Coordinates of C-alpha atoms in Angstrom, one line a residue:
M1 CA -86.1 -2.9 -29.5
S2 CA -88.1 -3.3 -26.2
V3 CA -86.5 -2.3 -23.1
P4 CA -87.1 -4.5 -20.0
Q5 CA -89.0 -2.8 -17.2
V6 CA -87.3 -2.9 -13.7
P7 CA -90.3 -3.8 -11.0
R8 CA -90.7 -1.5 -8.6
D9 CA -92.1 -1.8 -5.0
P10 CA -95.5 -0.6 -4.1
P11 CA -95.2 2.5 -2.4
S12 CA -96.6 0.7 1.0
R13 CA -93.3 -1.7 1.1
K14 CA -90.5 1.0 0.3
P15 CA -88.2 0.8 3.0
D16 CA -87.6 3.6 5.3
P17 CA -84.0 4.5 5.6
H18 CA -84.1 6.2 8.8
A19 CA -86.3 3.6 10.3
D20 CA -83.4 1.9 12.8
W21 CA -81.8 5.3 13.4
V22 CA -80.4 6.4 16.9
P23 CA -78.3 9.5 17.7
A24 CA -75.5 7.3 19.1
D25 CA -74.2 6.1 15.4
D26 CA -73.2 9.5 14.7
R27 CA -70.9 9.4 17.3
I28 CA -69.6 5.9 16.8
I29 CA -69.3 6.3 12.8
G30 CA -67.1 9.4 13.6
R31 CA -64.9 7.8 15.5
I32 CA -64.6 4.9 13.5
W33 CA -63.9 7.2 10.5
W34 CA -61.3 9.2 12.7
W35 CA -59.3 6.1 13.5
S36 CA -59.3 5.2 10.1
V37 CA -57.7 8.4 9.0
L38 CA -55.2 8.2 11.8
V39 CA -54.0 4.5 11.0
L40 CA -53.6 5.5 7.0
L41 CA -51.6 8.4 8.1
G42 CA -49.4 6.1 10.2
L43 CA -49.3 3.4 7.6
G44 CA -48.0 6.3 5.1
G45 CA -45.5 7.6 7.4
V46 CA -44.1 4.1 7.9
G47 CA -43.9 3.5 4.3
L48 CA -42.3 6.9 3.6
A49 CA -40.0 6.2 6.4
G50 CA -39.1 2.6 4.9
W51 CA -38.7 4.1 1.4
L52 CA -36.2 6.7 2.8
F53 CA -34.3 4.6 4.7
L54 CA -34.1 1.5 1.9
R55 CA -34.0 3.7 -1.4
P56 CA -30.2 3.6 -2.7
S57 CA -28.0 6.4 -2.0
P58 CA -27.1 8.4 -5.1
V59 CA -23.7 8.1 -5.9
K60 CA -22.0 11.2 -5.5
P61 CA -19.1 12.1 -7.9
V62 CA -15.7 12.1 -6.9
V63 CA -14.5 15.9 -6.5
R64 CA -11.2 16.5 -6.8
I65 CA -9.9 19.9 -6.4
T66 CA -6.9 20.8 -9.0
P67 CA -4.8 23.8 -7.5
A68 CA -2.8 25.7 -9.7
Q69 CA 0.4 25.8 -7.7
P70 CA 0.9 23.2 -4.5
P71 CA 1.5 25.2 -1.4
A72 CA 5.0 25.7 -0.1
H73 CA 6.5 26.1 3.4
A74 CA 5.9 29.3 5.0
A75 CA 9.6 29.9 5.3
P76 CA 12.1 28.9 2.7
L77 CA 15.2 26.5 4.0
P78 CA 18.4 28.4 3.2
A79 CA 19.8 26.7 0.4
A80 CA 23.3 26.5 1.9
R81 CA 21.6 24.0 4.5
L82 CA 20.5 21.3 1.7
P83 CA 23.0 18.6 1.1
V84 CA 24.3 18.4 -2.6
V85 CA 24.1 14.9 -3.6
A86 CA 24.2 13.9 -7.4
F87 CA 21.7 10.5 -8.2
R88 CA 22.9 9.3 -11.7
D89 CA 20.7 7.3 -13.9
V90 CA 22.9 4.3 -14.6
T91 CA 20.2 2.1 -15.9
R92 CA 21.6 1.4 -19.3
S93 CA 25.3 1.3 -18.4
A94 CA 24.8 -1.0 -15.6
G95 CA 23.3 -3.5 -18.0
I96 CA 19.6 -2.9 -17.1
G97 CA 17.7 -3.7 -20.5
F98 CA 14.2 -4.4 -19.1
V99 CA 11.1 -3.0 -20.2
H100 CA 7.7 -3.4 -18.5
N101 CA 4.6 -4.5 -20.0
N102 CA 1.1 -3.9 -19.1
G103 CA -0.4 -6.1 -21.8
G104 CA -2.8 -3.0 -22.8
F105 CA -4.5 -3.8 -26.3
G106 CA -6.8 -0.6 -26.2
E107 CA -9.8 -2.1 -23.7
K108 CA -8.4 0.2 -20.8
L109 CA -8.4 -2.7 -18.0
L110 CA -7.6 -1.3 -14.9
P111 CA -4.8 -3.6 -14.3
E112 CA -3.0 -2.0 -16.8
T113 CA -2.5 1.0 -14.6
M114 CA -0.9 -0.7 -11.6
G115 CA 2.7 -1.3 -12.6
G116 CA 5.1 -3.8 -11.3
G117 CA 7.3 -4.0 -8.6
V118 CA 11.0 -4.5 -7.9
A119 CA 13.1 -6.1 -5.4
F120 CA 16.5 -5.8 -4.2
F121 CA 17.7 -9.3 -2.9
D122 CA 20.7 -11.4 -2.7
F123 CA 19.7 -14.4 -4.5
D124 CA 23.3 -16.0 -4.7
Q125 CA 24.5 -15.2 -1.5
D126 CA 27.4 -13.7 -2.7
G127 CA 27.5 -10.4 -0.3
D128 CA 25.9 -8.1 -3.0
F129 CA 22.2 -7.1 -4.0
D130 CA 20.5 -8.4 -7.2
L131 CA 17.8 -7.1 -9.1
L132 CA 14.2 -8.7 -9.7
L133 CA 12.0 -6.7 -11.9
I134 CA 8.3 -7.9 -12.1
N135 CA 6.4 -7.7 -15.1
G136 CA 3.0 -7.9 -16.6
T137 CA 2.4 -10.1 -19.8
R138 CA 0.0 -10.4 -23.1
W139 CA -3.7 -11.0 -21.7
P140 CA -4.7 -14.5 -22.6
F141 CA -7.8 -12.8 -24.8
D142 CA -5.7 -10.3 -26.4
P143 CA -6.4 -10.9 -30.3
G144 CA -3.4 -9.4 -31.6
T145 CA -0.6 -12.1 -31.9
A146 CA 2.3 -10.2 -32.4
R147 CA 2.2 -8.4 -28.9
P148 CA 4.9 -9.9 -26.6
V149 CA 4.5 -12.9 -23.9
T150 CA 7.0 -11.6 -21.1
T151 CA 8.1 -12.6 -17.8
P152 CA 9.8 -11.1 -14.6
A153 CA 13.8 -10.1 -15.2
L154 CA 16.5 -11.3 -12.7
Y155 CA 19.7 -9.4 -12.7
R156 CA 22.9 -10.6 -11.3
N157 CA 25.0 -7.9 -9.3
D158 CA 28.6 -8.1 -9.4
G159 CA 29.2 -6.1 -6.3
R160 CA 30.1 -2.9 -8.3
G161 CA 27.1 -2.3 -9.4
Q162 CA 27.2 -3.6 -13.0
F163 CA 24.5 -6.2 -13.7
T164 CA 24.1 -9.4 -15.8
E165 CA 20.8 -10.9 -16.6
A166 CA 20.2 -14.2 -15.4
T167 CA 16.6 -14.7 -16.2
Q168 CA 16.6 -17.5 -18.4
G169 CA 16.7 -21.0 -17.0
S170 CA 16.2 -19.6 -13.3
G171 CA 12.8 -20.9 -13.3
L172 CA 11.6 -17.2 -12.6
D173 CA 11.2 -16.8 -16.4
V174 CA 7.5 -18.0 -16.1
P175 CA 4.9 -15.8 -17.9
M176 CA 2.4 -14.1 -15.4
Y177 CA 0.5 -10.8 -14.8
G178 CA 2.7 -10.0 -12.0
M179 CA 2.1 -7.2 -9.4
G180 CA 3.9 -7.2 -6.2
V181 CA 7.2 -9.4 -4.7
A182 CA 8.4 -10.2 -1.6
C183 CA 11.5 -12.0 -0.7
G184 CA 12.2 -14.2 2.2
D185 CA 13.7 -17.4 3.6
Y186 CA 10.7 -19.2 4.5
D187 CA 12.3 -22.6 5.1
N188 CA 15.4 -21.0 6.8
D189 CA 17.9 -22.8 4.4
G190 CA 19.9 -19.6 3.9
L191 CA 18.9 -19.3 0.4
P192 CA 15.9 -15.9 -0.3
D193 CA 12.7 -17.5 -1.5
V194 CA 10.5 -15.3 -4.0
F195 CA 6.6 -15.0 -3.8
I196 CA 5.2 -12.9 -6.6
A197 CA 1.6 -11.6 -6.1
T198 CA -0.5 -11.6 -9.4
V199 CA -3.7 -10.8 -11.3
G200 CA -4.9 -14.6 -10.9
G201 CA -3.3 -15.6 -7.6
G202 CA 0.0 -15.9 -5.9
R203 CA 3.3 -17.7 -7.1
L204 CA 5.8 -18.9 -4.8
F205 CA 9.3 -20.0 -6.0
H206 CA 11.7 -21.7 -3.9
N207 CA 15.5 -20.9 -4.2
L208 CA 17.6 -24.0 -5.2
G209 CA 20.7 -22.2 -5.3
Q210 CA 23.0 -21.9 -8.5
G211 CA 20.8 -19.3 -9.6
R212 CA 17.8 -21.9 -9.8
F213 CA 14.5 -21.6 -8.6
S214 CA 11.4 -24.1 -8.5
E215 CA 7.6 -23.2 -8.0
T216 CA 6.2 -24.5 -5.1
T217 CA 2.9 -22.6 -5.3
A218 CA 0.7 -25.7 -5.3
S219 CA 2.5 -27.8 -2.5
A220 CA 3.0 -24.8 -0.4
G221 CA -0.8 -24.0 -0.5
V222 CA -0.3 -19.9 -1.3
G223 CA -1.8 -19.8 -4.7
G224 CA -4.9 -18.2 -3.7
S225 CA -8.0 -18.2 -6.1
P226 CA -7.7 -17.5 -10.0
Q227 CA -10.1 -14.3 -9.1
D228 CA -7.5 -13.1 -6.7
W229 CA -5.7 -9.8 -7.7
G230 CA -3.0 -9.3 -5.3
S231 CA -0.8 -6.6 -4.8
S232 CA 2.1 -5.7 -2.1
C233 CA 3.1 -8.7 -0.1
A234 CA 5.4 -9.4 2.8
F235 CA 7.1 -12.1 4.7
L236 CA 6.8 -11.6 8.2
D237 CA 6.7 -13.8 11.5
Y238 CA 3.6 -12.9 13.1
D239 CA 3.6 -15.7 15.8
N240 CA 7.2 -15.5 16.7
D241 CA 7.5 -18.9 15.8
G242 CA 11.0 -18.7 13.7
L243 CA 9.1 -19.2 10.4
L244 CA 8.4 -16.6 8.0
D245 CA 4.3 -16.2 7.1
L246 CA 2.9 -14.6 4.3
F247 CA 0.4 -11.6 4.1
V248 CA -0.7 -10.7 0.5
C249 CA -2.6 -7.5 -0.2
Q250 CA -5.9 -7.9 -2.2
Y251 CA -6.8 -5.0 -4.1
V252 CA -10.9 -5.2 -5.9
K253 CA -13.0 -7.5 -7.0
W254 CA -12.0 -7.5 -10.8
S255 CA -12.7 -9.7 -14.1
R256 CA -12.8 -8.3 -17.8
A257 CA -16.4 -8.3 -17.5
I258 CA -16.8 -6.4 -14.5
D259 CA -14.3 -3.7 -15.7
A260 CA -16.1 -3.6 -19.3
E261 CA -19.6 -3.2 -17.2
V262 CA -18.2 -0.5 -15.2
G263 CA -17.5 1.4 -18.9
Y264 CA -15.9 4.6 -17.4
K265 CA -15.5 7.2 -19.9
I266 CA -13.0 10.1 -19.0
D267 CA -14.8 12.8 -20.8
G268 CA -18.3 11.4 -21.4
Q269 CA -17.2 9.6 -24.5
T270 CA -13.5 8.2 -24.8
R271 CA -13.1 4.9 -22.7
A272 CA -10.6 5.4 -19.9
Y273 CA -9.6 3.6 -17.0
G274 CA -12.3 2.8 -14.1
Q275 CA -12.1 4.0 -11.0
P276 CA -11.9 1.8 -7.9
V277 CA -14.9 3.2 -6.3
N278 CA -16.6 1.5 -9.1
F279 CA -15.2 -2.0 -8.1
E280 CA -16.2 -3.9 -4.8
G281 CA -13.4 -4.9 -2.2
A282 CA -11.6 -7.8 -1.6
A283 CA -10.0 -9.7 1.2
S284 CA -6.3 -10.0 1.7
R285 CA -4.9 -13.1 2.7
L286 CA -2.8 -14.4 5.6
Y287 CA -1.0 -17.4 5.2
H288 CA 0.6 -19.2 8.2
N289 CA 4.1 -21.1 7.8
L290 CA 3.3 -24.7 9.0
G291 CA 7.1 -25.9 8.4
Q292 CA 8.1 -28.4 5.8
G293 CA 7.4 -26.0 2.8
R294 CA 3.7 -25.8 3.8
F295 CA 1.5 -22.8 4.4
A296 CA -2.1 -22.7 5.7
D297 CA -4.7 -19.9 4.7
V298 CA -5.7 -18.3 8.0
S299 CA -7.1 -15.2 6.8
A300 CA -10.7 -15.6 8.3
A301 CA -9.6 -17.0 11.5
A302 CA -6.9 -14.7 12.0
G303 CA -9.2 -11.6 12.0
I304 CA -7.9 -9.8 8.7
Q305 CA -10.7 -10.3 6.5
V306 CA -12.8 -7.1 7.3
K307 CA -16.3 -6.8 5.8
N308 CA -18.8 -3.9 5.4
A309 CA -21.4 -4.4 8.3
F310 CA -24.3 -3.5 6.4
T311 CA -23.4 -5.2 2.8
G312 CA -21.2 -8.1 3.9
V313 CA -18.8 -6.9 0.9
P314 CA -15.1 -7.0 1.9
G315 CA -14.1 -3.5 3.3
G316 CA -10.4 -3.3 2.0
K317 CA -8.7 -2.1 -1.4
A318 CA -5.3 -3.0 -0.4
L319 CA -2.4 -1.7 -2.3
G320 CA 0.4 -1.4 0.5
V321 CA 1.2 -3.1 3.8
A322 CA 3.6 -1.9 6.4
P323 CA 4.4 -4.7 8.8
V324 CA 5.9 -3.1 12.2
D325 CA 5.6 -3.6 15.8
V326 CA 3.4 -0.3 16.5
D327 CA 3.5 -0.8 20.4
G328 CA 7.0 -2.3 20.9
D329 CA 5.5 -5.4 22.3
G330 CA 7.7 -7.5 20.4
W331 CA 4.8 -8.8 18.3
I332 CA 4.6 -7.5 14.4
D333 CA 1.3 -5.7 13.5
L334 CA -0.2 -5.0 9.9
V335 CA -0.7 -1.4 8.7
V336 CA -2.6 -1.6 5.5
A337 CA -3.0 1.2 2.9
N338 CA -6.4 1.1 1.3
D339 CA -7.3 2.6 -1.9
T340 CA -10.6 5.2 -1.4
V341 CA -11.6 3.3 1.5
Q342 CA -10.5 3.6 5.2
N343 CA -7.0 2.3 6.1
F344 CA -6.3 -0.7 8.6
L345 CA -4.3 -1.3 11.5
F346 CA -4.5 -4.7 12.4
H347 CA -3.0 -5.2 16.3
N348 CA -1.6 -8.5 16.6
Q349 CA -3.0 -10.1 20.0
R350 CA -0.1 -12.4 20.1
N351 CA -2.7 -15.5 20.1
G352 CA -2.8 -16.1 16.2
T353 CA -5.4 -13.3 15.8
F354 CA -5.4 -9.3 15.0
Q355 CA -7.8 -7.0 15.8
E356 CA -8.5 -4.2 13.0
I357 CA -8.3 -1.0 15.1
G358 CA -7.4 1.7 12.4
A359 CA -10.1 4.4 13.2
K360 CA -9.5 4.0 16.8
A361 CA -5.7 4.5 16.1
G362 CA -6.3 7.5 14.1
L363 CA -4.9 5.9 10.7
A364 CA -8.0 5.2 9.0
F365 CA -8.8 8.6 7.6
D366 CA -7.6 12.2 7.2
G367 CA -7.9 14.9 9.3
Y368 CA -11.7 15.5 8.0
G369 CA -12.8 11.7 8.7
N370 CA -12.4 11.2 4.6
A371 CA -10.9 8.1 3.0
R372 CA -8.1 8.7 0.4
G373 CA -6.6 7.1 -2.4
A374 CA -3.8 5.2 -0.4
M375 CA -1.0 3.4 -2.5
G376 CA 2.3 3.1 -0.9
I377 CA 3.4 3.1 2.8
D378 CA 6.3 2.8 4.8
A379 CA 7.2 3.0 8.7
A380 CA 10.2 4.2 10.6
R381 CA 11.2 6.5 13.3
F382 CA 12.1 9.4 11.6
R383 CA 12.4 12.3 14.6
D384 CA 14.7 12.6 17.4
D385 CA 12.1 11.3 19.5
G386 CA 11.8 8.3 18.3
A387 CA 8.1 8.2 17.6
L388 CA 7.0 5.9 14.9
G389 CA 6.1 7.7 12.1
I390 CA 3.8 5.9 9.0
A391 CA 4.0 7.7 5.4
I392 CA 1.3 7.0 3.1
G393 CA 1.4 8.1 -0.8
N394 CA -1.9 9.3 -1.9
F395 CA -4.1 10.3 -5.2
A396 CA -3.4 13.3 -7.0
N397 CA -4.8 16.5 -5.3
E398 CA -4.4 14.7 -2.0
M399 CA -1.3 15.3 0.2
N400 CA 0.8 12.4 1.7
A401 CA -0.1 11.3 5.0
L402 CA 2.2 11.3 7.7
Y403 CA 1.0 9.6 10.7
V404 CA 2.9 10.0 13.7
A405 CA 2.5 8.2 17.0
S406 CA 2.3 9.5 20.2
P407 CA 4.9 9.1 22.7
A408 CA 2.6 8.5 25.5
Q409 CA 0.2 6.1 23.5
P410 CA 2.2 4.2 20.8
W411 CA -1.0 3.0 19.0
L412 CA -2.7 6.7 19.0
F413 CA -1.6 8.5 15.8
T414 CA -2.2 12.1 14.5
D415 CA -1.4 13.0 10.7
E416 CA 1.3 15.6 10.8
A417 CA 2.1 15.7 7.3
I418 CA 1.3 19.7 7.2
T419 CA 3.4 20.2 10.2
E420 CA 6.2 18.2 9.5
G421 CA 6.4 19.5 5.8
V422 CA 5.7 16.5 3.7
G423 CA 1.8 17.5 2.9
P424 CA 1.2 20.6 1.0
A425 CA 4.4 20.2 -1.4
S426 CA 3.1 16.5 -2.5
R427 CA -0.3 17.3 -3.1
L428 CA -0.5 18.1 -6.8
F429 CA 1.1 14.5 -7.4
L430 CA -0.2 11.0 -7.7
K431 CA 2.1 9.0 -5.7
F432 CA 2.9 5.5 -5.6
G433 CA 6.3 4.1 -4.2
V434 CA 7.4 5.7 -1.0
F435 CA 10.1 5.0 1.5
F436 CA 12.3 6.4 4.5
F437 CA 16.1 6.4 3.7
D438 CA 18.8 8.1 4.6
Y439 CA 20.3 9.4 1.4
D440 CA 23.2 11.7 2.6
L441 CA 24.2 9.8 5.7
D442 CA 23.6 12.6 8.3
G443 CA 21.6 10.1 10.4
R444 CA 18.3 11.5 9.7
L445 CA 15.7 9.2 7.6
D446 CA 14.7 11.3 4.7
L447 CA 11.5 10.8 2.5
L448 CA 11.1 9.6 -1.3
T449 CA 8.3 9.1 -3.4
A450 CA 7.6 7.6 -7.0
N451 CA 4.7 9.6 -8.8
G452 CA 2.8 8.9 -12.3
H453 CA -1.0 9.4 -13.1
L454 CA -3.2 6.4 -14.3
E455 CA -4.7 8.0 -17.2
E456 CA -2.6 9.1 -20.3
E457 CA -5.0 11.5 -21.3
I458 CA -5.7 13.2 -17.8
T459 CA -4.7 16.4 -19.3
K460 CA -8.1 16.8 -21.0
I461 CA -9.9 17.2 -17.8
Q462 CA -7.4 18.6 -15.5
A463 CA -4.8 20.9 -17.2
S464 CA -2.6 20.7 -13.9
Q465 CA -2.2 17.0 -14.1
Q466 CA 0.6 15.2 -16.1
Y467 CA 0.5 11.5 -16.8
R468 CA 4.7 11.4 -16.3
Q469 CA 5.4 13.1 -13.3
P470 CA 8.7 13.5 -11.4
A471 CA 9.5 12.1 -7.9
Q472 CA 9.6 14.0 -5.2
L473 CA 12.4 14.1 -2.3
F474 CA 12.3 15.0 1.2
W475 CA 15.5 16.0 3.0
N476 CA 15.2 15.7 7.0
A477 CA 16.6 18.7 8.7
G478 CA 16.0 17.6 11.8
P479 CA 13.2 19.5 14.4
G480 CA 12.5 22.9 13.8
P481 CA 9.5 25.3 13.7
N482 CA 8.5 24.5 10.1
G483 CA 8.9 20.8 10.6
C484 CA 11.4 18.0 9.6
Y485 CA 11.1 17.8 6.1
W486 CA 11.7 20.0 3.0
P487 CA 11.6 19.3 -0.6
V488 CA 14.6 19.0 -2.5
P489 CA 15.3 20.8 -5.7
P490 CA 17.0 19.5 -9.0
A491 CA 19.9 21.5 -8.2
S492 CA 20.6 19.5 -4.7
A493 CA 20.2 16.1 -6.0
G494 CA 20.6 16.2 -9.8
A495 CA 18.1 16.5 -12.7
D496 CA 18.0 12.5 -13.3
L497 CA 16.1 11.7 -10.0
F498 CA 13.3 14.3 -11.3
Q499 CA 12.9 12.6 -14.4
P500 CA 9.0 12.5 -15.4
R501 CA 7.8 9.0 -15.7
V502 CA 5.0 6.8 -15.0
G503 CA 6.1 5.9 -11.6
R504 CA 4.9 3.0 -9.7
G505 CA 7.3 0.7 -7.5
S506 CA 10.7 1.7 -5.8
A507 CA 13.1 0.4 -3.6
F508 CA 16.8 1.1 -2.2
A509 CA 20.2 -0.8 -1.6
D510 CA 23.8 0.0 -1.9
I511 CA 24.5 -1.8 -5.2
D512 CA 28.2 -0.7 -5.4
G513 CA 29.6 -1.5 -1.6
D514 CA 30.2 2.6 -1.1
G515 CA 28.0 2.7 2.0
D516 CA 25.2 5.1 0.4
L517 CA 21.9 4.1 -0.8
D518 CA 21.3 3.8 -4.6
V519 CA 17.5 3.9 -5.5
V520 CA 15.1 2.3 -8.3
F521 CA 12.0 3.3 -9.8
T522 CA 9.8 0.9 -11.9
Q523 CA 7.3 2.3 -14.2
V524 CA 4.2 1.3 -16.4
N525 CA 5.1 0.3 -20.1
G526 CA 8.7 1.7 -19.7
P527 CA 12.2 0.9 -18.3
P528 CA 13.1 1.2 -14.8
L529 CA 15.4 3.8 -13.6
L530 CA 18.3 2.8 -11.6
L531 CA 19.9 5.8 -9.8
R532 CA 23.3 5.6 -8.4
N533 CA 23.9 7.8 -5.2
D534 CA 27.1 9.5 -5.9
Q535 CA 27.0 11.9 -2.9
N536 CA 30.5 12.9 -1.5
L537 CA 29.9 14.5 1.7
G538 CA 32.5 12.9 3.7
H539 CA 29.9 11.2 6.0
H540 CA 30.6 8.0 8.2
W541 CA 28.0 5.0 7.9
L542 CA 27.5 1.6 9.8
R543 CA 26.0 -1.1 7.8
L544 CA 24.7 -4.2 9.9
K545 CA 23.3 -7.5 8.3
L546 CA 21.3 -9.6 11.2
V547 CA 21.0 -13.4 10.9
G548 CA 18.7 -15.1 13.3
T549 CA 19.4 -18.3 15.1
R550 CA 16.4 -18.5 17.2
T551 CA 14.3 -16.2 15.3
N552 CA 13.7 -16.0 11.5
R553 CA 17.0 -16.1 9.7
D554 CA 16.4 -12.9 7.6
A555 CA 15.7 -11.4 11.3
I556 CA 12.6 -9.6 9.9
G557 CA 10.8 -7.7 12.4
A558 CA 14.1 -6.9 14.3
W559 CA 14.8 -3.3 15.6
V560 CA 18.3 -1.8 16.0
R561 CA 19.1 1.1 18.3
V562 CA 22.4 2.9 17.7
Q563 CA 23.6 5.7 20.4
V564 CA 25.8 8.2 18.8
G565 CA 26.4 11.0 21.4
R566 CA 23.2 12.5 22.2
D567 CA 21.6 11.1 18.9
V568 CA 19.6 7.9 19.0
L569 CA 19.2 6.3 15.4
W570 CA 16.8 3.6 15.1
R571 CA 16.2 1.7 12.2
G572 CA 14.0 -1.7 11.4
V573 CA 14.4 -4.8 9.7
M574 CA 11.8 -4.9 7.1
P575 CA 12.4 -5.6 3.2
T576 CA 8.6 -4.6 2.3
R577 CA 8.5 -0.9 2.0
G578 CA 6.6 1.7 -0.3
Y579 CA 4.4 -0.1 -3.2
L580 CA 4.8 -3.4 -4.7
S581 CA 8.5 -3.5 -3.8
Q582 CA 10.8 -4.9 -1.4
S583 CA 14.5 -3.1 -0.5
E584 CA 17.5 -4.7 0.7
P585 CA 17.4 -5.8 4.5
V586 CA 20.6 -4.7 5.6
L587 CA 20.2 -1.7 7.9
T588 CA 22.2 1.4 7.1
F589 CA 23.1 4.0 9.9
G590 CA 24.4 7.3 8.7
L591 CA 26.8 8.7 11.0
G592 CA 27.5 12.4 9.7
T593 CA 30.9 13.9 11.3
A594 CA 30.7 11.3 14.2
T595 CA 33.6 9.2 14.4
R596 CA 32.3 6.5 16.6
V597 CA 29.1 5.0 17.7
D598 CA 28.5 4.7 21.8
A599 CA 26.2 1.8 21.9
V600 CA 24.5 -0.8 19.3
E601 CA 21.6 -2.6 20.9
I602 CA 19.6 -5.3 18.8
H603 CA 16.1 -6.1 19.5
W604 CA 15.1 -9.4 18.0
P605 CA 11.4 -10.5 17.3
G606 CA 9.8 -11.8 20.3
G607 CA 11.7 -9.3 22.7
A608 CA 15.5 -10.9 23.1
T609 CA 18.0 -7.8 23.1
Q610 CA 21.4 -8.0 22.3
W611 CA 24.6 -5.6 22.5
V612 CA 27.1 -5.3 20.2
T613 CA 30.3 -3.6 20.5
G614 CA 33.6 -3.1 18.8
L615 CA 32.2 -2.3 15.3
A616 CA 34.6 -0.3 12.8
L617 CA 32.8 2.6 10.8
D618 CA 32.4 2.6 7.4
A619 CA 31.9 -1.1 6.9
L620 CA 29.3 -4.1 6.6
H621 CA 29.1 -6.1 9.9
V622 CA 27.1 -9.2 9.9
V623 CA 25.8 -9.9 13.4
R624 CA 24.4 -13.4 14.6
Q625 CA 21.6 -14.0 17.1
A626 CA 23.5 -14.9 20.4
G627 CA 21.8 -17.6 22.9
P628 CA 21.7 -21.2 23.2

């Protein structure tokens, strides 16, 4: 095969590579080369900075420290100082046969861990407090046909603490995956209505009297979205127009498909309930009462839908809400307990809108700037100085929070859980229901938490944790060098109170008319625990039921100040307390050994003040709002 020849230029025509060279060319080429290098380095730096800025942050595992023993007070309280008050389990003997159903059938879906709420309310207006227990039900995609379809349960109180079930035919016997409950007279007709927050939207039931309710969700406009996961909820009058509005906490963005995608495993192999950090947040809802049984969703316009500034994702994972007038201006604010993200304080701007100031007020985080797993919440003036305190029950291995307002700046809070005695002793437990109440009628507000873990097999990875956990009761001993609160042992309150349970909702009421406060706990997939307070300390008491005439009929948002000698007792009308639940709206003032009250001053919603005299002790008094 022949190889083609490449022709060559004759020697006389070969170009000279240096024919056009001049000395300046090297300098020009050098400059160009160096500028090219600098440009390339600059572009590389910009690219590296952009990559570092835009790259996804590694997800850090949640580190939870498991102490072998929770710390205790520096100095023990003398046992002789603790009151001896027996709480008796009367669940079965009082006629309560309810069992909660979480719908679980093996898929380990997150809502199955959260439980249901409970409400004490007088649905038949006979003067005593009845009981409504919120239930889950069978999942619509459950392949097992034998598992039950369940409903909420309504029990009528006979006034002596004996209950008869009144669910069937009440109109509340509707299957739903219920979570939270709020009761309030939204149309001021004298009968308390019921709202139930569910996985799948909200349900409103209008009280028709004679033990019957009619669902008015659609006509009222409070159903939300089928994608909603409502948790705690509250009736409140945020604009002081005399009509109860409705706030509904939303937990996380959830569906069965999302839960399956999260695919959480407790030990790397066994399917377990997913952690809330793996789910997007959700925006809570605020409904404005328009009258005539209708509401408008004003959530966005009112400013209560907080979003992450960088992602646009809702920034809340709300499980509890405390509607309370934080700064004493006569307009109710909203403190929201969020799970694994910062808590919110929505400050009422008195024009139909709220401003979120949780971080500014010191309520958003713990003392180290970390968000906690907040569940239940309550607000009260528990100290002699009248400062507002906000208690929040947090996740296991996180202490209770007890934010206390500054006397000089009522919207500025400091977490005093450690100094007041409710922090270290609570750390080990997973706290849900939490509320202030005066269980021994000495005039000081004590603190109770319902506890229980999420995961049945938690001991596989944390030996110090148990699925079923005892409640905790903290007695308020008054001011002292080691704080107000002291843990109460079983010997001082009875073993029934401390039965280990998968505790969730909790509420209090005087179920038998003896003046002291009885308690109910709910639990996941089990019966509630109804505890009768059998204290016999000889302490006097005063109970007030307020009826609004110019304000909302339930007087929700009112505060009462009672002067007893040098002591000043404050109580607020706010049935929504703790986690998913509602306590009685009547105010109880324990008086200890005092034989009279010196002054009773009522601060109605909106700022009107009324003084009441001549009230007999050891009795319930109904006080109607005075005025034209």
